[in-house]
């Protein structure tokens, strides 16, 4: 168990869909190889990012980014755009877009994401809905002091 792993709390699948993904409720995946993990890392303190990039970045899928400098560039874009992406990084045939759920101080609590089959869905078209969902959750969390203690 590593502090830089992404832990899945819930996974909802659409009716009639089945994606062959390695994630499962309670399962862990290295944050560097997932859109949700990148969304969280982009808003994490530098020490957490350093810890995540200091490990051996092992490929999980055919396109896993294993170059720390390239990952840092991605995290900069995630902060600017508010959405993280992955395409066949955590699993072959899978693409994903994610947004961070943040406390009032801007530190990450969780991520919300949409996953689909690579080549069948353009995550750039899904990204605005993911970003709006994350922003809505962020507003709700900032309005409730209970969430800021998580």
PDB file of C-alpha atoms in Angstrom:
ATOM      1  CA  UNK A   1       0.000   0.000   0.000  1.00  0.00           C
ATOM      2  CA  UNK A   2       1.439   3.358  -1.079  1.00  0.00           C
ATOM      3  CA  UNK A   3       0.291   6.876  -0.218  1.00  0.00           C
ATOM      4  CA  UNK A   4       0.464   7.711  -3.925  1.00  0.00           C
ATOM      5  CA  UNK A   5      -2.019   5.058  -5.027  1.00  0.00           C
ATOM      6  CA  UNK A   6      -5.530   5.878  -6.164  1.00  0.00           C
ATOM      7  CA  UNK A   7      -8.197   3.944  -4.236  1.00  0.00           C
ATOM      8  CA  UNK A   8     -11.571   3.366  -5.897  1.00  0.00           C
ATOM      9  CA  UNK A   9     -14.487   4.152  -3.565  1.00  0.00           C
ATOM     10  CA  UNK A  10     -17.279   3.554  -6.090  1.00  0.00           C
ATOM     11  CA  UNK A  11     -17.553   2.405  -9.688  1.00  0.00           C
ATOM     12  CA  UNK A  12     -20.794   2.829 -11.608  1.00  0.00           C
ATOM     13  CA  UNK A  13     -21.267   1.227 -15.020  1.00  0.00           C
ATOM     14  CA  UNK A  14     -23.880   2.207 -17.557  1.00  0.00           C
ATOM     15  CA  UNK A  15     -26.555  -0.252 -18.549  1.00  0.00           C
ATOM     16  CA  UNK A  16     -25.425  -2.755 -21.109  1.00  0.00           C
ATOM     17  CA  UNK A  17     -21.791  -1.748 -20.818  1.00  0.00           C
ATOM     18  CA  UNK A  18     -18.860  -3.830 -19.745  1.00  0.00           C
ATOM     19  CA  UNK A  19     -15.331  -2.540 -19.731  1.00  0.00           C
ATOM     20  CA  UNK A  20     -12.439  -4.830 -18.907  1.00  0.00           C
ATOM     21  CA  UNK A  21     -10.712  -2.617 -16.335  1.00  0.00           C
ATOM     22  CA  UNK A  22      -8.317  -3.471 -13.537  1.00  0.00           C
ATOM     23  CA  UNK A  23     -10.015  -1.117 -11.068  1.00  0.00           C
ATOM     24  CA  UNK A  24     -12.464  -2.409  -8.496  1.00  0.00           C
ATOM     25  CA  UNK A  25     -14.065  -0.935  -5.396  1.00  0.00           C
ATOM     26  CA  UNK A  26     -11.378  -0.796  -2.717  1.00  0.00           C
ATOM     27  CA  UNK A  27      -8.701  -1.525  -5.321  1.00  0.00           C
ATOM     28  CA  UNK A  28      -5.510   0.472  -5.678  1.00  0.00           C
ATOM     29  CA  UNK A  29      -3.763   1.684  -8.821  1.00  0.00           C
ATOM     30  CA  UNK A  30      -0.668   3.918  -8.986  1.00  0.00           C
ATOM     31  CA  UNK A  31      -1.850   7.530  -9.317  1.00  0.00           C
ATOM     32  CA  UNK A  32       0.584   8.329 -12.138  1.00  0.00           C
ATOM     33  CA  UNK A  33      -1.219   5.901 -14.485  1.00  0.00           C
ATOM     34  CA  UNK A  34      -4.805   7.115 -14.052  1.00  0.00           C
ATOM     35  CA  UNK A  35      -6.726  10.258 -14.919  1.00  0.00           C
ATOM     36  CA  UNK A  36      -8.155  10.350 -11.387  1.00  0.00           C
ATOM     37  CA  UNK A  37      -4.707   9.983  -9.886  1.00  0.00           C
ATOM     38  CA  UNK A  38      -3.317  12.749 -12.087  1.00  0.00           C
ATOM     39  CA  UNK A  39      -6.227  15.018 -11.079  1.00  0.00           C
ATOM     40  CA  UNK A  40      -5.320  14.433  -7.423  1.00  0.00           C
ATOM     41  CA  UNK A  41      -1.572  14.787  -7.945  1.00  0.00           C
ATOM     42  CA  UNK A  42      -2.044  18.059  -9.826  1.00  0.00           C
ATOM     43  CA  UNK A  43      -3.553  19.585  -6.678  1.00  0.00           C
ATOM     44  CA  UNK A  44      -1.299  17.846  -4.142  1.00  0.00           C
ATOM     45  CA  UNK A  45       1.618  19.375  -2.250  1.00  0.00           C
ATOM     46  CA  UNK A  46       4.982  19.132  -3.984  1.00  0.00           C
ATOM     47  CA  UNK A  47       6.168  16.497  -1.501  1.00  0.00           C
ATOM     48  CA  UNK A  48       3.373  14.145  -2.545  1.00  0.00           C
ATOM     49  CA  UNK A  49       4.160  14.710  -6.231  1.00  0.00           C
ATOM     50  CA  UNK A  50       7.846  14.037  -5.545  1.00  0.00           C
ATOM     51  CA  UNK A  51       6.953  10.799  -3.753  1.00  0.00           C
ATOM     52  CA  UNK A  52       4.708   9.696  -6.637  1.00  0.00           C
ATOM     53  CA  UNK A  53       7.377  10.389  -9.255  1.00  0.00           C
ATOM     54  CA  UNK A  54      10.294   8.987  -7.238  1.00  0.00           C
ATOM     55  CA  UNK A  55       9.119   5.396  -7.575  1.00  0.00           C
ATOM     56  CA  UNK A  56       9.813   3.175 -10.566  1.00  0.00           C
ATOM     57  CA  UNK A  57       7.043   4.251 -12.968  1.00  0.00           C
ATOM     58  CA  UNK A  58       6.086   0.838 -14.297  1.00  0.00           C
ATOM     59  CA  UNK A  59       3.824   0.685 -17.368  1.00  0.00           C
ATOM     60  CA  UNK A  60       0.349  -0.663 -16.590  1.00  0.00           C
ATOM     61  CA  UNK A  61      -1.072  -0.187 -20.076  1.00  0.00           C
ATOM     62  CA  UNK A  62       0.456   0.256 -23.524  1.00  0.00           C
ATOM     63  CA  UNK A  63       0.636   4.070 -23.208  1.00  0.00           C
ATOM     64  CA  UNK A  64       1.533   4.589 -19.538  1.00  0.00           C
ATOM     65  CA  UNK A  65       3.637   7.723 -19.169  1.00  0.00           C
ATOM     66  CA  UNK A  66       6.767   6.663 -17.294  1.00  0.00           C
ATOM     67  CA  UNK A  67       8.880   9.809 -17.766  1.00  0.00           C
ATOM     68  CA  UNK A  68       8.677  12.015 -14.644  1.00  0.00           C
ATOM     69  CA  UNK A  69       9.261  15.208 -16.670  1.00  0.00           C
ATOM     70  CA  UNK A  70       6.382  14.338 -19.022  1.00  0.00           C
ATOM     71  CA  UNK A  71       4.125  13.621 -16.034  1.00  0.00           C
ATOM     72  CA  UNK A  72       5.023  16.990 -14.491  1.00  0.00           C
ATOM     73  CA  UNK A  73       4.025  18.693 -17.750  1.00  0.00           C
ATOM     74  CA  UNK A  74       0.712  16.814 -17.671  1.00  0.00           C
ATOM     75  CA  UNK A  75       0.078  17.899 -14.071  1.00  0.00           C
ATOM     76  CA  UNK A  76       0.665  21.536 -15.042  1.00  0.00           C
ATOM     77  CA  UNK A  77      -1.950  21.177 -17.804  1.00  0.00           C
ATOM     78  CA  UNK A  78      -4.385  19.494 -15.417  1.00  0.00           C
ATOM     79  CA  UNK A  79      -4.149  22.449 -13.013  1.00  0.00           C
ATOM     80  CA  UNK A  80      -4.706  24.890 -15.886  1.00  0.00           C
ATOM     81  CA  UNK A  81      -7.568  22.987 -17.587  1.00  0.00           C
ATOM     82  CA  UNK A  82      -9.245  21.434 -14.547  1.00  0.00           C
ATOM     83  CA  UNK A  83      -9.383  17.999 -16.208  1.00  0.00           C
ATOM     84  CA  UNK A  84      -6.928  15.107 -16.334  1.00  0.00           C
ATOM     85  CA  UNK A  85      -6.815  12.534 -19.113  1.00  0.00           C
ATOM     86  CA  UNK A  86      -5.458   9.076 -19.721  1.00  0.00           C
ATOM     87  CA  UNK A  87      -5.570   6.949 -22.812  1.00  0.00           C
ATOM     88  CA  UNK A  88      -4.589   3.308 -22.399  1.00  0.00           C
ATOM     89  CA  UNK A  89      -2.311   4.161 -19.468  1.00  0.00           C
ATOM     90  CA  UNK A  90      -3.954   2.061 -16.745  1.00  0.00           C
ATOM     91  CA  UNK A  91      -5.519  -0.533 -19.065  1.00  0.00           C
ATOM     92  CA  UNK A  92      -5.310  -1.424 -22.725  1.00  0.00           C
ATOM     93  CA  UNK A  93      -8.395  -0.242 -24.600  1.00  0.00           C
ATOM     94  CA  UNK A  94      -9.494   2.258 -21.925  1.00  0.00           C
ATOM     95  CA  UNK A  95      -9.616   6.064 -21.933  1.00  0.00           C
ATOM     96  CA  UNK A  96     -10.632   8.372 -19.105  1.00  0.00           C
ATOM     97  CA  UNK A  97     -11.201  12.003 -18.057  1.00  0.00           C
ATOM     98  CA  UNK A  98     -11.208  13.091 -14.396  1.00  0.00           C
ATOM     99  CA  UNK A  99     -11.626  16.172 -12.249  1.00  0.00           C
ATOM    100  CA  UNK A 100     -10.432  16.740  -8.692  1.00  0.00           C
ATOM    101  CA  UNK A 101     -12.778  17.238  -5.757  1.00  0.00           C
ATOM    102  CA  UNK A 102     -11.108  19.829  -3.531  1.00  0.00           C
ATOM    103  CA  UNK A 103     -11.363  21.190   0.006  1.00  0.00           C
ATOM    104  CA  UNK A 104     -11.793  24.932   0.556  1.00  0.00           C
ATOM    105  CA  UNK A 105      -7.994  25.285   0.794  1.00  0.00           C
ATOM    106  CA  UNK A 106      -7.580  23.670  -2.649  1.00  0.00           C
ATOM    107  CA  UNK A 107      -6.185  20.364  -1.393  1.00  0.00           C
ATOM    108  CA  UNK A 108      -7.630  17.215  -2.990  1.00  0.00           C
ATOM    109  CA  UNK A 109     -10.149  14.895  -1.344  1.00  0.00           C
ATOM    110  CA  UNK A 110     -11.153  12.698  -4.273  1.00  0.00           C
ATOM    111  CA  UNK A 111     -11.608  12.595  -8.029  1.00  0.00           C
ATOM    112  CA  UNK A 112     -14.603  11.972 -10.239  1.00  0.00           C
ATOM    113  CA  UNK A 113     -14.087  10.390 -13.643  1.00  0.00           C
ATOM    114  CA  UNK A 114     -15.690   8.987 -16.759  1.00  0.00           C
ATOM    115  CA  UNK A 115     -14.174   5.943 -18.427  1.00  0.00           C
ATOM    116  CA  UNK A 116     -14.864   4.514 -21.849  1.00  0.00           C
ATOM    117  CA  UNK A 117     -13.499   2.342 -24.597  1.00  0.00           C
ATOM    118  CA  UNK A 118     -10.544   3.904 -26.400  1.00  0.00           C
ATOM    119  CA  UNK A 119     -11.385   4.702 -29.993  1.00  0.00           C
ATOM    120  CA  UNK A 120     -15.134   4.774 -29.266  1.00  0.00           C
ATOM    121  CA  UNK A 121     -15.337   7.895 -27.095  1.00  0.00           C
ATOM    122  CA  UNK A 122     -13.568  11.246 -27.345  1.00  0.00           C
ATOM    123  CA  UNK A 123     -12.761  12.294 -23.784  1.00  0.00           C
ATOM    124  CA  UNK A 124     -12.331  15.926 -24.897  1.00  0.00           C
ATOM    125  CA  UNK A 125     -16.087  15.919 -25.575  1.00  0.00           C
ATOM    126  CA  UNK A 126     -16.838  14.375 -22.169  1.00  0.00           C
ATOM    127  CA  UNK A 127     -14.405  16.626 -20.281  1.00  0.00           C
ATOM    128  CA  UNK A 128     -16.750  19.632 -19.858  1.00  0.00           C
ATOM    129  CA  UNK A 129     -19.320  17.439 -18.066  1.00  0.00           C
ATOM    130  CA  UNK A 130     -16.597  15.979 -15.818  1.00  0.00           C
ATOM    131  CA  UNK A 131     -15.292  19.465 -15.032  1.00  0.00           C
ATOM    132  CA  UNK A 132     -18.790  20.789 -14.241  1.00  0.00           C
ATOM    133  CA  UNK A 133     -19.513  17.791 -11.975  1.00  0.00           C
ATOM    134  CA  UNK A 134     -16.235  18.329 -10.090  1.00  0.00           C
ATOM    135  CA  UNK A 135     -16.884  22.071  -9.764  1.00  0.00           C
ATOM    136  CA  UNK A 136     -20.390  21.380  -8.436  1.00  0.00           C
ATOM    137  CA  UNK A 137     -19.026  18.966  -5.847  1.00  0.00           C
ATOM    138  CA  UNK A 138     -16.344  21.491  -4.906  1.00  0.00           C
ATOM    139  CA  UNK A 139     -19.005  24.160  -4.262  1.00  0.00           C
ATOM    140  CA  UNK A 140     -21.018  21.770  -2.092  1.00  0.00           C
ATOM    141  CA  UNK A 141     -17.934  20.780  -0.118  1.00  0.00           C
ATOM    142  CA  UNK A 142     -16.860  24.385   0.434  1.00  0.00           C
ATOM    143  CA  UNK A 143     -20.350  25.153   1.738  1.00  0.00           C
ATOM    144  CA  UNK A 144     -20.093  22.363   4.326  1.00  0.00           C
ATOM    145  CA  UNK A 145     -17.395  22.590   6.969  1.00  0.00           C
ATOM    146  CA  UNK A 146     -17.785  18.860   7.704  1.00  0.00           C
ATOM    147  CA  UNK A 147     -16.070  17.932   4.430  1.00  0.00           C
ATOM    148  CA  UNK A 148     -13.098  20.205   5.035  1.00  0.00           C
ATOM    149  CA  UNK A 149     -11.961  18.037   7.935  1.00  0.00           C
ATOM    150  CA  UNK A 150     -11.594  14.920   5.746  1.00  0.00           C
TER     151      UNK A 150
END
